[in-house]
N, CA, C and O of each residue as an XYZ file, in Angstrom:
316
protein
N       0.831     -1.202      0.000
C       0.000      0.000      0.000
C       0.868      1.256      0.000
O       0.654      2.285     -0.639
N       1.791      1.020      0.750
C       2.720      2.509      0.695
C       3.316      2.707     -0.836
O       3.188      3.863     -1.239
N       3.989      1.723     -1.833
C       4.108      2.332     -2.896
C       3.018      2.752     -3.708
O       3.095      3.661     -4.535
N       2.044      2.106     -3.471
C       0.555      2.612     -4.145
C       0.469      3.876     -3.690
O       0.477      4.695     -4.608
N       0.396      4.301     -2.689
C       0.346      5.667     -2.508
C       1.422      6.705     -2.947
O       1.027      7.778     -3.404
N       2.792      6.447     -2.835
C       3.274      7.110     -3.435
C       3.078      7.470     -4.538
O       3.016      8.646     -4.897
N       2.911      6.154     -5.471
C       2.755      6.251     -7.072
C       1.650      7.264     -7.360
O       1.755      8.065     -8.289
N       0.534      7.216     -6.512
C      -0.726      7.737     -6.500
C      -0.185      9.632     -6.116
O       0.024     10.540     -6.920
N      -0.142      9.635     -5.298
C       0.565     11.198     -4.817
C       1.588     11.819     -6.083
O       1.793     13.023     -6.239
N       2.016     11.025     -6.708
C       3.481     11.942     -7.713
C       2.681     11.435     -8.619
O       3.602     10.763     -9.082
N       1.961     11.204     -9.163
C       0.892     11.106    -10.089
C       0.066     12.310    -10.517
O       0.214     12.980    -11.539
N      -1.245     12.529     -9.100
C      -1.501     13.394     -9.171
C      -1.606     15.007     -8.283
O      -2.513     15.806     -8.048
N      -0.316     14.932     -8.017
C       0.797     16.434     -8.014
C       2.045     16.447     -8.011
O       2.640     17.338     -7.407
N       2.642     15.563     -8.617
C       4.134     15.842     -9.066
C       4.753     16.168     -8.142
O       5.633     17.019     -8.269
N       4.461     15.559     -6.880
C       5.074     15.871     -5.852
C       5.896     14.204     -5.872
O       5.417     13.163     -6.324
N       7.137     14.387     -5.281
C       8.045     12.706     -5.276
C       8.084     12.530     -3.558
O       9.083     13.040     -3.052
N       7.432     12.084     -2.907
C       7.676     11.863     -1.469
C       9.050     11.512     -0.674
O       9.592     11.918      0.354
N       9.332     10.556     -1.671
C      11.048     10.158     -1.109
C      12.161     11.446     -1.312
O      13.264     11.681     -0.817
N      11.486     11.995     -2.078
C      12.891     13.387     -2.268
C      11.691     14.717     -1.303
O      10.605     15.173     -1.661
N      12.587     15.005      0.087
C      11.779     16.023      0.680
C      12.189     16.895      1.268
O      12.106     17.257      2.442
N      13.131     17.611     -0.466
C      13.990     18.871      0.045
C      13.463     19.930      0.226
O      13.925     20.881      0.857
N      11.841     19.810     -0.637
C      11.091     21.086     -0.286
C      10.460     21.236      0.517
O      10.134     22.352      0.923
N       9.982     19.844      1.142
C       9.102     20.071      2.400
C       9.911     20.435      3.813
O      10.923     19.897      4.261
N       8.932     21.794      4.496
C       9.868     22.326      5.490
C      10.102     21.019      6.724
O       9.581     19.913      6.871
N      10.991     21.670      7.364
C      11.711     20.594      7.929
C      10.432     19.892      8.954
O      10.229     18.682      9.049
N       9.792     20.780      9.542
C       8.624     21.267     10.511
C       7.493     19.829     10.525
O       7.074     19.151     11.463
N       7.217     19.744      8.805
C       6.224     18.602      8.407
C       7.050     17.774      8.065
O       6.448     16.701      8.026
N       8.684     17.545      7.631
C       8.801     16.154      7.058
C       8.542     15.243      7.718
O       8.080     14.381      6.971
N       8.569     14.858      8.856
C       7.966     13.258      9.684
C       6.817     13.621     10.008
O       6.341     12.837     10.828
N       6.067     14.544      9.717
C       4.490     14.517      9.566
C       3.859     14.900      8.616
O       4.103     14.391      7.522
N       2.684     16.082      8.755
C       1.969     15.849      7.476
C       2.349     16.144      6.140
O       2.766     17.302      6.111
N       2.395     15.540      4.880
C       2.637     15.945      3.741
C       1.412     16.724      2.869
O       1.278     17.844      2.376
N       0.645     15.566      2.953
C       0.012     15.687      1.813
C      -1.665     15.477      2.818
O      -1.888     14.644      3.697
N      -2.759     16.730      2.189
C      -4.212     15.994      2.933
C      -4.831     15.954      1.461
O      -4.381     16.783      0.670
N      -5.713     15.168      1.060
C      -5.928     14.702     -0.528
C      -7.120     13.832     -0.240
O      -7.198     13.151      0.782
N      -8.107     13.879     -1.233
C      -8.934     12.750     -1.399
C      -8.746     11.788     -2.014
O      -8.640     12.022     -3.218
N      -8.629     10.540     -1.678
C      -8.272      8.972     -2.300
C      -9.065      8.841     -2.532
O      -9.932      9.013     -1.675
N      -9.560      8.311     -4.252
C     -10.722      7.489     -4.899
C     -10.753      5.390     -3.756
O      -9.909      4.518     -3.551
N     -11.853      5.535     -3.488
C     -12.697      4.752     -2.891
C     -12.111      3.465     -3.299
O     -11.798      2.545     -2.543
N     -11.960      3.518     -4.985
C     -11.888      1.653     -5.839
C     -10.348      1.825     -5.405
O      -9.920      0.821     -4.836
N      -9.625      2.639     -5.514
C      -7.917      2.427     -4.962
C      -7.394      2.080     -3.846
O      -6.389      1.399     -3.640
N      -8.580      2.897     -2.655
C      -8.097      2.350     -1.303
C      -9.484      2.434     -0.519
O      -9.962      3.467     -0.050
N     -10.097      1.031     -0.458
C     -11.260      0.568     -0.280
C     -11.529      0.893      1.220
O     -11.870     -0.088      1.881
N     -11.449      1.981      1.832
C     -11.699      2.679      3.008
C     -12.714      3.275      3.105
O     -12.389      4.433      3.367
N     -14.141      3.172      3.035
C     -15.064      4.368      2.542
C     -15.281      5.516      4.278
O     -15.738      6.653      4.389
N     -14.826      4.741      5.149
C     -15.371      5.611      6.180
C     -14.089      6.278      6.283
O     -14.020      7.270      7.010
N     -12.948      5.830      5.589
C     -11.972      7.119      5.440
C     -11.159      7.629      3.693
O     -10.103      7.366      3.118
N     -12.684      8.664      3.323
C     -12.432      9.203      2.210
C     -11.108     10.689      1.920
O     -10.606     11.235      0.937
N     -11.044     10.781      2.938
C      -9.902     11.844      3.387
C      -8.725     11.372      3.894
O      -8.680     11.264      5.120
N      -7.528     10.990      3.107
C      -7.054     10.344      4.157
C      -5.370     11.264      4.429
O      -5.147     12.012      3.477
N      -4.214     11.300      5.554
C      -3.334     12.412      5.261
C      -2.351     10.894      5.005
O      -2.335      9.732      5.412
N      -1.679     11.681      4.168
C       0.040     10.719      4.637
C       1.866     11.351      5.129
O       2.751     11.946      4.515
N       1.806     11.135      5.694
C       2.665     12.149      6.203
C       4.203     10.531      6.548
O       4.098      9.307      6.629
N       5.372     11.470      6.639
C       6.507     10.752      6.693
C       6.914     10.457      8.167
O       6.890     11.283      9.079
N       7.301      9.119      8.265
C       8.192      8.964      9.763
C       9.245      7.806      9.294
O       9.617      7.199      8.290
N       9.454      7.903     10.575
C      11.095      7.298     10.506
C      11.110      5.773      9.641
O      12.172      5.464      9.102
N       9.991      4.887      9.526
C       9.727      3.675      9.104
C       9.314      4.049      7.480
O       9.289      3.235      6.557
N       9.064      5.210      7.413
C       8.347      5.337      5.895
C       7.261      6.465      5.583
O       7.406      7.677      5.741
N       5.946      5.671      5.020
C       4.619      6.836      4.971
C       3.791      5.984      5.702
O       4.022      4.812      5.402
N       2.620      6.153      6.832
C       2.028      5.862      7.294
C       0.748      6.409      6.859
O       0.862      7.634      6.862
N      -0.357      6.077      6.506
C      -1.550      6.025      5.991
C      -2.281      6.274      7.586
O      -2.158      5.307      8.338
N      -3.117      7.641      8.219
C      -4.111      7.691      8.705
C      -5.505      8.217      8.549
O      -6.000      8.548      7.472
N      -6.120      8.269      9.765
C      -7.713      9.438      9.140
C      -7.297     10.531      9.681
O      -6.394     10.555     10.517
N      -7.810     11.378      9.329
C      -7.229     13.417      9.443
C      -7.481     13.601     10.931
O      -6.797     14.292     11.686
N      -8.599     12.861     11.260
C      -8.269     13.269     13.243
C      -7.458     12.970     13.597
O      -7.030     13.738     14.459
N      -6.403     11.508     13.274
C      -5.987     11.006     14.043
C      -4.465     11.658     13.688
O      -3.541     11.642     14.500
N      -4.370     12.249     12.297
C      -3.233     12.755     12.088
C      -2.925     14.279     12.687
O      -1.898     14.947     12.810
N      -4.188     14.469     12.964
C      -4.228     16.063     13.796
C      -3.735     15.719     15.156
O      -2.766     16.352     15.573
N      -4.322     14.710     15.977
C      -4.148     14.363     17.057
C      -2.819     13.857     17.498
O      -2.361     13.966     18.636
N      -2.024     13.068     16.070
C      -0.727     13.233     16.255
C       0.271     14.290     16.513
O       1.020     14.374     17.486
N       0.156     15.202     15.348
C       0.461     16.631     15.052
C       0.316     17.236     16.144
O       1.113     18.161     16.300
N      -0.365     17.073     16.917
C      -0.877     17.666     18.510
C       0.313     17.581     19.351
O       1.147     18.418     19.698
N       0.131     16.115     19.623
C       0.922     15.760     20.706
C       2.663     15.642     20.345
O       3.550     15.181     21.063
N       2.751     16.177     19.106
C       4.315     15.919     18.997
C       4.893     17.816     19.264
O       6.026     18.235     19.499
N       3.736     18.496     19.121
C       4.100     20.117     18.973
C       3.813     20.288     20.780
O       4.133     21.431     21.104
N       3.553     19.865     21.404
C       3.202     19.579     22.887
C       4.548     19.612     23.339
O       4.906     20.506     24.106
N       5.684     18.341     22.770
C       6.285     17.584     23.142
C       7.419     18.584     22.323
O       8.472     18.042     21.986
N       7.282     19.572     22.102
C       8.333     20.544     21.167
C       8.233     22.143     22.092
O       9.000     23.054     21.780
N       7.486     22.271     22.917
C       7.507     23.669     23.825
C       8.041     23.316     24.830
O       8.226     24.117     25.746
């Protein structure tokens, strides 16, 4: 699933996930990208929104609360 998504993301925005010289330093092990995934690609319907954002293992696939709720507690853990 993670190269599916990549392929899917530099597809449609020419964005390359593995190269992330443009993304500020701030989001690279979190959020990248928030995007709607077609349904027949990633058969999730109760998560039509989904973010993918980078960590140390790779891209992790969540739902937008839970990636907010991450995003939360790591900027917590940064004051």
């Amino acid at each position: 699933m993670r190269e599916e998504l990549l392929e899917y993301i530099f597809k449609h925005t020419g964005e390359d996930c593995l190269s992330d010289l443009r993304i500020p330093a701030i989001f690279r092990m979190h959020i990248v990208f928030v995007m709607k995934i077609n349904d027949d690609m990633f058969p999730v319907s109760e998560w039509n929104q989904l973010i993918a954002y980078i960590c140390k293992d790779g891209i992790e696939v969540c739902s937008v609360d839970e990636a907010k709720e991450k995003l939360y507690r790591w900027s917590l853990g940064r004051k």
